[in-house]
Amino acid sequence: MTAREILERLVAFPTVSRDSNLALIDWVEDYLASHGVSAHRVYDPTGQKASLFANIGPEVAGGTLLSGHTDVVPVDGQDWASDPWVVTERDGRLYGRGTCDMKGFDALALAAVPLALERDLKRPLQIVLTHDEEVGCIGAPLVIPHVLKTLPKAAAVIVGEPSMMDCVTGHKGGTGFKVHVRGVEIHSSMMHRGVSAVMWAARLIDWGNQENERLWAETPSDLAALFDPPFTTLHTGMIQGGTAHNITAGDCWFDFGYRVVPGEDIEAHMARFRAKVAELEAQMQAIHPDARIEVEGRWPVPGLKPETDGAAETLARSITGDNGRHVVSYGTEAGQFQEAGYSAVVCGPGSIDQAHQPDEYIALDQFARGEAFVRRVVDRLCD
């Protein structure tokens, strides 16, 4: 199968993160088996999702690992000009959910399997496809330990998130919280006797605004200065709560997210947040003992730090010819591979500007550049 044909098959699986990806994993496993390649699965705790990894070539250390995720974001409420689950070519672009982020790279990695099998590989090509990247990079930490235990360790990991084939050597990490503020309902004319969950949630959210101002005012480190913006950010994107305009809100739910400059202590940021939660909760309970703030932490995603003479960066630059310094403020699984001891870099076809959008697409010339890149990766494994 060509890379284009594989992409069409992958996009046809509506692997939105809220749903199972097992049908896609089944297909990939059968595809690999048709080439005589054994795959390994790692399931999530529900058994309804899985990541997959495989080794092509000799079982020796020093190979190259190509990594991508299989899940995509929803299309609900988006106005698409064509079926998002069918790859449609228009004006030099391939439209469809996941064509850019990031089934395009997944297809290129899988298309390289028969090519690698035909060659005299001295070191292996390894492929890892994960689940639930879009909802917090949840799948990679589950599968990476199994890859390390089962396969010889690769010298370089290429995470093919859309970077326009630039070599991205650094990205921010992330973490966050789901917050439930529990107030005490009373008629709003007597609000001093109750506790409005919405109004106390607003205090915590405004503390986030103050933290952003504090961090903005600090002199950024040399690494932080590469990012836009050049500091760790706090953000609330969703909030809901209350029942009526004349009742103090009994409940308020919101999310609270961090994007952390690599090298900074994520735990220190989380500790400041928890301290503020404890402070506000004590003030609420001074009004009524039943009031409280419940916090559920999300899985922290480590940032990707630029490496000194890193094998992954050296490989990607030698193939692409890109010598620029590129960092991004979004997170990827590259930081998780690096945290596990791999040399990692982000380099893949397409633009992140197209990710998650209606009429998501990957340009044909980018797809072709990605295919040429993967072919040259295979060439290097023959050296």
mmCIF file of C-alpha atoms in Angstrom:
data_model
loop_
_atom_site.group_PDB
_atom_site.id
_atom_site.type_symbol
_atom_site.label_atom_id
_atom_site.label_comp_id
_atom_site.label_asym_id
_atom_site.label_seq_id
_atom_site.Cartn_x
_atom_site.Cartn_y
_atom_site.Cartn_z
ATOM 1 C CA MET A 1 0.000 0.000 0.000
ATOM 2 C CA THR A 2 1.117 3.537 -0.668
ATOM 3 C CA ALA A 3 1.347 6.077 2.136
ATOM 4 C CA ARG A 4 -1.707 7.825 0.671
ATOM 5 C CA GLU A 5 -3.715 4.591 0.734
ATOM 6 C CA ILE A 6 -2.699 3.920 4.336
ATOM 7 C CA LEU A 7 -3.686 7.464 5.310
ATOM 8 C CA GLU A 8 -7.120 6.912 3.775
ATOM 9 C CA ARG A 9 -7.594 3.761 5.851
ATOM 10 C CA LEU A 10 -6.438 5.427 9.077
ATOM 11 C CA VAL A 11 -8.634 8.506 8.654
ATOM 12 C CA ALA A 12 -11.655 6.260 8.052
ATOM 13 C CA PHE A 13 -11.437 5.131 11.689
ATOM 14 C CA PRO A 14 -13.166 7.856 13.792
ATOM 15 C CA THR A 15 -10.747 7.529 16.686
ATOM 16 C CA VAL A 16 -11.951 10.530 18.698
ATOM 17 C CA SER A 17 -10.337 10.339 22.129
ATOM 18 C CA ARG A 18 -13.653 9.726 23.897
ATOM 19 C CA ASP A 19 -14.101 6.510 21.880
ATOM 20 C CA SER A 20 -12.167 3.274 21.402
ATOM 21 C CA ASN A 21 -9.270 3.079 18.947
ATOM 22 C CA LEU A 22 -9.162 -0.731 18.855
ATOM 23 C CA ALA A 23 -10.543 -1.042 15.317
ATOM 24 C CA LEU A 24 -7.621 1.028 14.037
ATOM 25 C CA ILE A 25 -5.143 -0.929 16.165
ATOM 26 C CA ASP A 26 -6.581 -4.182 14.779
ATOM 27 C CA TRP A 27 -6.051 -2.926 11.243
ATOM 28 C CA VAL A 28 -2.476 -1.793 11.902
ATOM 29 C CA GLU A 29 -1.643 -5.086 13.564
ATOM 30 C CA ASP A 30 -3.006 -7.005 10.549
ATOM 31 C CA TYR A 31 -1.083 -4.724 8.185
ATOM 32 C CA LEU A 32 2.176 -5.375 10.036
ATOM 33 C CA ALA A 33 1.464 -9.111 10.194
ATOM 34 C CA SER A 34 0.965 -9.155 6.419
ATOM 35 C CA HIS A 35 4.613 -8.098 6.206
ATOM 36 C CA GLY A 36 5.731 -10.630 8.777
ATOM 37 C CA VAL A 37 6.153 -8.060 11.551
ATOM 38 C CA SER A 38 4.919 -8.854 15.055
ATOM 39 C CA ALA A 39 3.281 -6.071 17.041
ATOM 40 C CA HIS A 40 2.872 -5.612 20.764
ATOM 41 C CA ARG A 41 -0.149 -4.017 22.411
ATOM 42 C CA VAL A 42 -0.467 -2.121 25.662
ATOM 43 C CA TYR A 43 -4.051 -1.528 26.800
ATOM 44 C CA ASP A 44 -5.420 1.281 28.901
ATOM 45 C CA PRO A 45 -7.100 0.379 32.225
ATOM 46 C CA THR A 46 -10.520 0.068 30.531
ATOM 47 C CA GLY A 47 -9.320 -2.348 27.871
ATOM 48 C CA GLN A 48 -11.106 -0.230 25.255
ATOM 49 C CA LYS A 49 -7.994 1.534 23.977
ATOM 50 C CA ALA A 50 -4.495 0.414 23.188
ATOM 51 C CA SER A 51 -1.100 1.581 22.038
ATOM 52 C CA LEU A 52 1.013 -0.527 19.694
ATOM 53 C CA PHE A 53 4.723 -0.910 19.009
ATOM 54 C CA ALA A 54 6.885 -2.968 16.672
ATOM 55 C CA ASN A 55 10.499 -3.565 15.658
ATOM 56 C CA ILE A 56 11.509 -3.910 12.007
ATOM 57 C CA GLY A 57 14.985 -5.241 11.320
ATOM 58 C CA PRO A 58 17.702 -6.581 13.601
ATOM 59 C CA GLU A 59 17.058 -6.606 17.327
ATOM 60 C CA VAL A 60 20.016 -4.457 18.268
ATOM 61 C CA ALA A 61 20.331 -1.123 20.005
ATOM 62 C CA GLY A 62 20.888 2.149 18.187
ATOM 63 C CA GLY A 63 17.886 2.245 15.842
ATOM 64 C CA THR A 64 15.397 4.998 15.133
ATOM 65 C CA LEU A 65 11.917 5.083 16.638
ATOM 66 C CA LEU A 66 9.078 6.840 14.817
ATOM 67 C CA SER A 67 6.224 7.790 17.133
ATOM 68 C CA GLY A 68 2.733 9.092 16.515
ATOM 69 C CA HIS A 69 -0.669 9.065 18.193
ATOM 70 C CA THR A 70 -3.825 7.451 16.841
ATOM 71 C CA ASP A 71 -6.498 9.589 18.507
ATOM 72 C CA VAL A 72 -8.018 12.734 17.055
ATOM 73 C CA VAL A 73 -10.135 15.604 18.360
ATOM 74 C CA PRO A 74 -13.913 15.722 17.785
ATOM 75 C CA VAL A 75 -15.609 17.215 14.746
ATOM 76 C CA ASP A 76 -18.798 18.054 16.662
ATOM 77 C CA GLY A 77 -20.147 21.488 15.779
ATOM 78 C CA GLN A 78 -17.513 22.110 13.103
ATOM 79 C CA ASP A 79 -18.547 23.121 9.590
ATOM 80 C CA TRP A 80 -16.742 20.786 7.179
ATOM 81 C CA ALA A 81 -16.910 21.131 3.407
ATOM 82 C CA SER A 82 -16.440 17.362 3.026
ATOM 83 C CA ASP A 83 -16.770 14.211 5.109
ATOM 84 C CA PRO A 84 -14.114 14.482 7.860
ATOM 85 C CA TRP A 85 -13.679 10.698 7.880
ATOM 86 C CA VAL A 86 -12.890 10.481 4.171
ATOM 87 C CA VAL A 87 -9.626 11.805 2.745
ATOM 88 C CA THR A 88 -10.587 14.318 0.075
ATOM 89 C CA GLU A 89 -8.090 15.995 -2.264
ATOM 90 C CA ARG A 90 -8.682 19.622 -3.203
ATOM 91 C CA ASP A 91 -6.263 22.286 -4.418
ATOM 92 C CA GLY A 92 -3.115 20.363 -3.525
ATOM 93 C CA ARG A 93 -4.344 19.410 -0.067
ATOM 94 C CA LEU A 94 -5.606 16.248 1.609
ATOM 95 C CA TYR A 95 -8.572 17.080 3.825
ATOM 96 C CA GLY A 96 -9.825 14.924 6.679
ATOM 97 C CA ARG A 97 -9.714 14.699 10.460
ATOM 98 C CA GLY A 98 -6.231 13.652 11.477
ATOM 99 C CA THR A 99 -4.564 14.143 8.095
ATOM 100 C CA CYS A 100 -2.311 16.713 9.738
ATOM 101 C CA ASP A 101 -2.521 15.790 13.437
ATOM 102 C CA MET A 102 -1.246 13.195 13.084
ATOM 103 C CA LYS A 103 -2.347 10.240 11.018
ATOM 104 C CA GLY A 104 -0.352 11.675 8.132
ATOM 105 C CA PHE A 105 2.889 10.844 9.926
ATOM 106 C CA ASP A 106 1.481 7.528 11.162
ATOM 107 C CA ALA A 107 0.790 6.559 7.550
ATOM 108 C CA LEU A 108 4.308 7.517 6.475
ATOM 109 C CA ALA A 109 5.821 5.426 9.278
ATOM 110 C CA LEU A 110 3.729 2.393 8.339
ATOM 111 C CA ALA A 111 4.473 2.828 4.630
ATOM 112 C CA ALA A 112 8.178 2.568 5.482
ATOM 113 C CA VAL A 113 7.780 -0.985 6.814
ATOM 114 C CA PRO A 114 8.026 -2.867 3.483
ATOM 115 C CA LEU A 115 10.812 -0.512 2.377
ATOM 116 C CA ALA A 116 12.779 -1.292 5.537
ATOM 117 C CA LEU A 117 12.224 -5.027 5.094
ATOM 118 C CA GLU A 118 13.735 -4.858 1.611
ATOM 119 C CA ARG A 119 16.869 -3.168 2.832
ATOM 120 C CA ASP A 120 19.922 -4.499 4.631
ATOM 121 C CA LEU A 121 19.251 -2.740 7.911
ATOM 122 C CA LYS A 122 22.133 -2.637 10.347
ATOM 123 C CA ARG A 123 19.939 -1.087 13.032
ATOM 124 C CA PRO A 124 16.167 -1.367 13.460
ATOM 125 C CA LEU A 125 13.286 0.862 12.552
ATOM 126 C CA GLN A 126 10.841 0.977 15.457
ATOM 127 C CA ILE A 127 7.272 2.268 15.409
ATOM 128 C CA VAL A 128 5.130 3.349 18.362
ATOM 129 C CA LEU A 129 1.486 4.389 17.959
ATOM 130 C CA THR A 130 -0.232 5.665 21.092
ATOM 131 C CA HIS A 131 -3.746 6.404 22.332
ATOM 132 C CA ASP A 132 -5.168 9.421 24.182
ATOM 133 C CA GLU A 133 -2.501 11.967 23.313
ATOM 134 C CA GLU A 134 -5.126 14.632 22.686
ATOM 135 C CA VAL A 135 -6.535 14.404 26.218
ATOM 136 C CA GLY A 136 -3.281 14.732 28.119
ATOM 137 C CA CYS A 137 -0.608 12.492 26.562
ATOM 138 C CA ILE A 138 -1.985 9.607 28.605
ATOM 139 C CA GLY A 139 -1.001 6.679 26.390
ATOM 140 C CA ALA A 140 2.741 7.269 26.028
ATOM 141 C CA PRO A 141 3.659 6.811 29.718
ATOM 142 C CA LEU A 142 1.836 3.480 29.665
ATOM 143 C CA VAL A 143 3.559 2.105 26.570
ATOM 144 C CA ILE A 144 7.111 3.509 26.877
ATOM 145 C CA PRO A 145 8.151 1.211 29.770
ATOM 146 C CA HIS A 146 7.010 -1.798 27.730
ATOM 147 C CA VAL A 147 8.980 -0.597 24.707
ATOM 148 C CA LEU A 148 12.112 -0.237 26.839
ATOM 149 C CA LYS A 149 11.590 -3.684 28.358
ATOM 150 C CA THR A 150 10.772 -5.462 25.092
ATOM 151 C CA LEU A 151 12.862 -3.805 22.379
ATOM 152 C CA PRO A 152 16.529 -2.793 22.106
ATOM 153 C CA LYS A 153 16.774 0.884 22.947
ATOM 154 C CA ALA A 154 16.648 3.243 19.991
ATOM 155 C CA ALA A 155 19.277 5.950 19.663
ATOM 156 C CA ALA A 156 16.774 8.522 18.398
ATOM 157 C CA VAL A 157 13.045 9.126 18.691
ATOM 158 C CA ILE A 158 11.273 11.190 16.046
ATOM 159 C CA VAL A 159 7.821 12.356 17.166
ATOM 160 C CA GLY A 160 6.081 13.358 13.966
ATOM 161 C CA GLU A 161 3.774 16.108 15.181
ATOM 162 C CA PRO A 162 3.192 18.731 12.471
ATOM 163 C CA SER A 163 6.218 21.052 12.419
ATOM 164 C CA MET A 164 6.457 21.833 8.689
ATOM 165 C CA MET A 165 9.441 19.444 8.761
ATOM 166 C CA ASP A 166 11.364 21.856 10.976
ATOM 167 C CA CYS A 167 13.435 20.298 13.738
ATOM 168 C CA VAL A 168 11.711 21.251 17.016
ATOM 169 C CA THR A 169 14.040 20.642 19.934
ATOM 170 C CA GLY A 170 12.030 22.134 22.778
ATOM 171 C CA HIS A 171 8.434 22.475 23.899
ATOM 172 C CA LYS A 172 6.578 23.434 27.038
ATOM 173 C CA GLY A 173 5.292 20.864 29.471
ATOM 174 C CA GLY A 174 1.822 20.864 30.889
ATOM 175 C CA THR A 175 -0.298 19.926 33.823
ATOM 176 C CA GLY A 176 -3.579 21.012 35.258
ATOM 177 C CA PHE A 177 -6.485 20.439 37.562
ATOM 178 C CA LYS A 178 -10.197 19.824 37.470
ATOM 179 C CA VAL A 179 -11.636 22.003 40.209
ATOM 180 C CA HIS A 180 -15.001 21.612 41.932
ATOM 181 C CA VAL A 181 -15.934 24.425 44.278
ATOM 182 C CA ARG A 182 -18.758 23.383 46.634
ATOM 183 C CA GLY A 183 -20.674 26.327 48.041
ATOM 184 C CA VAL A 184 -23.702 26.700 50.279
ATOM 185 C CA GLU A 185 -26.989 27.759 48.693
ATOM 186 C CA ILE A 186 -29.108 30.535 50.148
ATOM 187 C CA HIS A 187 -31.266 33.340 48.776
ATOM 188 C CA SER A 188 -28.917 35.864 47.242
ATOM 189 C CA SER A 189 -30.429 38.678 49.309
ATOM 190 C CA MET A 190 -28.767 36.971 52.291
ATOM 191 C CA MET A 191 -25.603 35.988 50.456
ATOM 192 C CA HIS A 192 -23.414 36.772 53.457
ATOM 193 C CA ARG A 193 -24.812 33.661 55.155
ATOM 194 C CA GLY A 194 -24.152 31.399 52.195
ATOM 195 C CA VAL A 195 -21.117 30.653 50.058
ATOM 196 C CA SER A 196 -21.330 31.257 46.322
ATOM 197 C CA ALA A 197 -19.274 28.588 44.558
ATOM 198 C CA VAL A 198 -19.160 30.750 41.432
ATOM 199 C CA MET A 199 -17.855 33.847 43.192
ATOM 200 C CA TRP A 200 -15.217 31.929 45.141
ATOM 201 C CA ALA A 201 -14.184 30.106 41.985
ATOM 202 C CA ALA A 202 -13.729 33.534 40.424
ATOM 203 C CA ARG A 203 -11.240 34.401 43.171
ATOM 204 C CA LEU A 204 -9.159 31.353 42.347
ATOM 205 C CA ILE A 205 -9.322 32.052 38.617
ATOM 206 C CA ASP A 206 -8.306 35.663 39.202
ATOM 207 C CA TRP A 207 -5.342 34.390 41.220
ATOM 208 C CA GLY A 208 -4.341 32.691 37.958
ATOM 209 C CA ASN A 209 -4.454 36.078 36.231
ATOM 210 C CA GLN A 210 -2.217 37.510 38.941
ATOM 211 C CA GLU A 211 0.222 34.620 38.546
ATOM 212 C CA ASN A 212 0.424 35.293 34.797
ATOM 213 C CA GLU A 213 1.228 38.931 35.511
ATOM 214 C CA ARG A 214 3.885 37.930 38.055
ATOM 215 C CA LEU A 215 5.531 35.452 35.691
ATOM 216 C CA TRP A 216 5.384 37.924 32.793
ATOM 217 C CA ALA A 217 7.236 40.518 34.877
ATOM 218 C CA GLU A 218 10.150 38.182 35.645
ATOM 219 C CA THR A 219 13.263 38.168 33.464
ATOM 220 C CA PRO A 220 13.047 35.006 31.379
ATOM 221 C CA SER A 221 15.821 32.453 31.339
ATOM 222 C CA ASP A 222 17.747 31.978 28.092
ATOM 223 C CA LEU A 223 15.621 28.908 27.323
ATOM 224 C CA ALA A 224 12.329 30.575 28.254
ATOM 225 C CA ALA A 225 13.183 33.527 26.013
ATOM 226 C CA LEU A 226 12.934 31.227 22.986
ATOM 227 C CA PHE A 227 9.217 30.638 23.587
ATOM 228 C CA ASP A 228 6.200 32.724 22.720
ATOM 229 C CA PRO A 229 5.157 33.730 25.351
ATOM 230 C CA PRO A 230 8.488 33.467 27.207
ATOM 231 C CA PHE A 231 7.052 32.273 30.504
ATOM 232 C CA THR A 232 4.892 29.574 32.087
ATOM 233 C CA THR A 233 1.179 30.341 31.616
ATOM 234 C CA LEU A 234 -1.989 29.535 33.576
ATOM 235 C CA HIS A 235 -5.354 29.273 31.858
ATOM 236 C CA THR A 236 -9.002 28.458 32.501
ATOM 237 C CA GLY A 237 -10.893 27.524 29.357
ATOM 238 C CA MET A 238 -14.138 26.061 30.713
ATOM 239 C CA ILE A 239 -16.411 26.926 33.640
ATOM 240 C CA GLN A 240 -19.952 26.073 34.667
ATOM 241 C CA GLY A 241 -22.050 26.358 37.799
ATOM 242 C CA GLY A 242 -25.016 27.804 39.637
ATOM 243 C CA THR A 243 -28.753 27.252 39.249
ATOM 244 C CA ALA A 244 -30.420 30.682 39.283
ATOM 245 C CA HIS A 245 -29.563 34.371 39.468
ATOM 246 C CA ASN A 246 -31.048 34.736 42.960
ATOM 247 C CA ILE A 247 -29.439 31.703 44.623
ATOM 248 C CA THR A 248 -25.851 31.589 45.819
ATOM 249 C CA ALA A 249 -24.273 28.908 43.634
ATOM 250 C CA GLY A 250 -23.979 25.507 45.249
ATOM 251 C CA ASP A 251 -21.437 24.206 42.754
ATOM 252 C CA CYS A 252 -18.931 25.486 40.237
ATOM 253 C CA TRP A 253 -16.654 23.423 38.030
ATOM 254 C CA PHE A 254 -13.730 24.688 36.003
ATOM 255 C CA ASP A 255 -10.417 23.562 34.602
ATOM 256 C CA PHE A 256 -7.071 25.103 35.468
ATOM 257 C CA GLY A 257 -4.150 24.399 33.165
ATOM 258 C CA TYR A 258 -0.426 25.120 33.115
ATOM 259 C CA ARG A 259 1.972 25.278 30.176
ATOM 260 C CA VAL A 260 5.375 25.106 31.801
ATOM 261 C CA VAL A 261 8.723 26.175 30.354
ATOM 262 C CA PRO A 262 11.017 23.112 30.238
ATOM 263 C CA GLY A 263 13.474 23.047 33.092
ATOM 264 C CA GLU A 264 11.087 24.714 35.509
ATOM 265 C CA ASP A 265 9.746 22.693 38.437
ATOM 266 C CA ILE A 266 6.180 21.670 37.600
ATOM 267 C CA GLU A 267 5.684 20.461 41.160
ATOM 268 C CA ALA A 268 6.592 23.918 42.504
ATOM 269 C CA HIS A 269 3.892 25.515 40.343
ATOM 270 C CA MET A 270 1.361 22.922 41.489
ATOM 271 C CA ALA A 271 2.319 23.506 45.133
ATOM 272 C CA ARG A 272 1.620 27.253 44.789
ATOM 273 C CA PHE A 273 -1.800 26.459 43.360
ATOM 274 C CA ARG A 274 -2.647 23.999 46.125
ATOM 275 C CA ALA A 275 -1.552 26.519 48.752
ATOM 276 C CA LYS A 276 -3.931 29.093 47.276
ATOM 277 C CA VAL A 277 -6.725 26.512 47.246
ATOM 278 C CA ALA A 278 -6.124 25.781 50.943
ATOM 279 C CA GLU A 279 -6.145 29.511 51.755
ATOM 280 C CA LEU A 280 -9.444 30.156 49.976
ATOM 281 C CA GLU A 281 -11.064 27.003 51.339
ATOM 282 C CA ALA A 282 -10.266 28.084 54.893
ATOM 283 C CA GLN A 283 -11.902 31.446 54.237
ATOM 284 C CA MET A 284 -15.007 29.728 52.795
ATOM 285 C CA GLN A 285 -15.294 27.378 55.753
ATOM 286 C CA ALA A 286 -15.077 30.316 58.142
ATOM 287 C CA ILE A 287 -18.439 31.332 56.647
ATOM 288 C CA HIS A 288 -19.899 27.810 56.540
ATOM 289 C CA PRO A 289 -18.145 24.526 57.425
ATOM 290 C CA ASP A 290 -19.757 22.628 54.547
ATOM 291 C CA ALA A 291 -18.008 24.700 51.867
ATOM 292 C CA ARG A 292 -14.924 23.210 50.265
ATOM 293 C CA ILE A 293 -12.768 23.038 47.142
ATOM 294 C CA GLU A 294 -12.063 19.660 45.556
ATOM 295 C CA VAL A 295 -9.097 19.357 43.199
ATOM 296 C CA GLU A 296 -8.332 16.483 40.836
ATOM 297 C CA GLY A 297 -4.869 16.629 39.310
ATOM 298 C CA ARG A 298 -4.156 15.678 35.718
ATOM 299 C CA TRP A 299 -1.204 13.634 34.559
ATOM 300 C CA PRO A 300 1.709 16.062 34.180
ATOM 301 C CA VAL A 301 3.310 16.171 30.730
ATOM 302 C CA PRO A 302 7.039 16.979 30.826
ATOM 303 C CA GLY A 303 8.523 19.571 28.536
ATOM 304 C CA LEU A 304 11.096 18.771 25.873
ATOM 305 C CA LYS A 305 14.508 20.247 26.635
ATOM 306 C CA PRO A 306 17.023 21.030 23.863
ATOM 307 C CA GLU A 307 19.806 18.444 24.046
ATOM 308 C CA THR A 308 23.516 19.009 23.653
ATOM 309 C CA ASP A 309 24.638 16.961 20.629
ATOM 310 C CA GLY A 310 21.460 14.897 20.855
ATOM 311 C CA ALA A 311 21.275 11.926 18.483
ATOM 312 C CA ALA A 312 17.687 12.687 17.470
ATOM 313 C CA GLU A 313 18.400 16.314 16.667
ATOM 314 C CA THR A 314 21.575 15.404 14.786
ATOM 315 C CA LEU A 315 19.693 12.840 12.688
ATOM 316 C CA ALA A 316 16.758 15.119 11.894
ATOM 317 C CA ARG A 317 18.965 18.074 11.005
ATOM 318 C CA SER A 318 21.246 15.990 8.806
ATOM 319 C CA ILE A 319 18.231 14.846 6.764
ATOM 320 C CA THR A 320 16.214 18.069 6.615
ATOM 321 C CA GLY A 321 19.115 20.509 6.449
ATOM 322 C CA ASP A 322 17.333 22.627 9.049
ATOM 323 C CA ASN A 323 19.734 24.385 11.390
ATOM 324 C CA GLY A 324 17.297 26.835 12.963
ATOM 325 C CA ARG A 325 16.316 26.962 16.637
ATOM 326 C CA HIS A 326 12.699 25.935 16.920
ATOM 327 C CA VAL A 327 10.639 25.602 20.081
ATOM 328 C CA VAL A 328 6.857 25.456 20.489
ATOM 329 C CA SER A 329 4.468 26.247 23.318
ATOM 330 C CA TYR A 330 2.256 23.183 22.851
ATOM 331 C CA GLY A 331 3.144 19.813 24.361
ATOM 332 C CA THR A 332 3.916 16.473 22.728
ATOM 333 C CA GLU A 333 4.949 12.968 23.699
ATOM 334 C CA ALA A 334 8.577 13.824 22.886
ATOM 335 C CA GLY A 335 9.103 15.106 26.418
ATOM 336 C CA GLN A 336 7.866 11.787 27.792
ATOM 337 C CA PHE A 337 10.312 9.813 25.646
ATOM 338 C CA GLN A 338 13.108 12.160 26.724
ATOM 339 C CA GLU A 339 12.142 11.748 30.380
ATOM 340 C CA ALA A 340 12.424 7.981 29.897
ATOM 341 C CA GLY A 341 16.013 8.362 28.704
ATOM 342 C CA TYR A 342 15.624 8.638 24.934
ATOM 343 C CA SER A 343 17.070 11.334 22.722
ATOM 344 C CA ALA A 344 13.972 12.914 21.168
ATOM 345 C CA VAL A 345 12.952 15.581 18.704
ATOM 346 C CA VAL A 346 9.707 16.722 17.049
ATOM 347 C CA CYS A 347 9.753 16.684 13.243
ATOM 348 C CA GLY A 348 6.759 15.987 11.048
ATOM 349 C CA PRO A 349 4.820 17.187 8.000
ATOM 350 C CA GLY A 350 2.055 19.762 8.054
ATOM 351 C CA SER A 351 1.320 22.882 10.064
ATOM 352 C CA ILE A 352 0.026 22.935 13.627
ATOM 353 C CA ASP A 353 -2.200 25.804 12.458
ATOM 354 C CA GLN A 354 -4.366 23.200 10.711
ATOM 355 C CA ALA A 355 -4.666 20.905 13.720
ATOM 356 C CA HIS A 356 -8.105 20.645 15.364
ATOM 357 C CA GLN A 357 -9.673 22.920 12.741
ATOM 358 C CA PRO A 358 -12.706 22.255 10.540
ATOM 359 C CA ASP A 359 -11.447 21.182 7.109
ATOM 360 C CA GLU A 360 -8.163 20.033 8.635
ATOM 361 C CA TYR A 361 -5.669 19.255 5.890
ATOM 362 C CA ILE A 362 -2.116 18.361 5.054
ATOM 363 C CA ALA A 363 -0.581 19.859 1.924
ATOM 364 C CA LEU A 364 0.537 17.316 -0.661
ATOM 365 C CA ASP A 365 4.013 18.831 -0.807
ATOM 366 C CA GLN A 366 4.365 18.451 2.976
ATOM 367 C CA PHE A 367 3.197 14.837 2.772
ATOM 368 C CA ALA A 368 5.796 14.237 0.074
ATOM 369 C CA ARG A 369 8.523 15.884 2.180
ATOM 370 C CA GLY A 370 7.550 13.687 5.103
ATOM 371 C CA GLU A 371 7.721 10.585 2.936
ATOM 372 C CA ALA A 372 11.185 11.535 1.670
ATOM 373 C CA PHE A 373 12.308 12.143 5.254
ATOM 374 C CA VAL A 374 11.191 8.707 6.432
ATOM 375 C CA ARG A 375 12.854 7.051 3.450
ATOM 376 C CA ARG A 376 16.139 8.738 4.354
ATOM 377 C CA VAL A 377 15.744 7.566 7.936
ATOM 378 C CA VAL A 378 15.625 4.031 6.556
ATOM 379 C CA ASP A 379 18.699 4.773 4.434
ATOM 380 C CA ARG A 380 20.632 5.836 7.558
ATOM 381 C CA LEU A 381 19.729 2.590 9.300
ATOM 382 C CA CYS A 382 21.600 0.742 6.570
ATOM 383 C CA ASP A 383 24.873 2.556 7.324
#
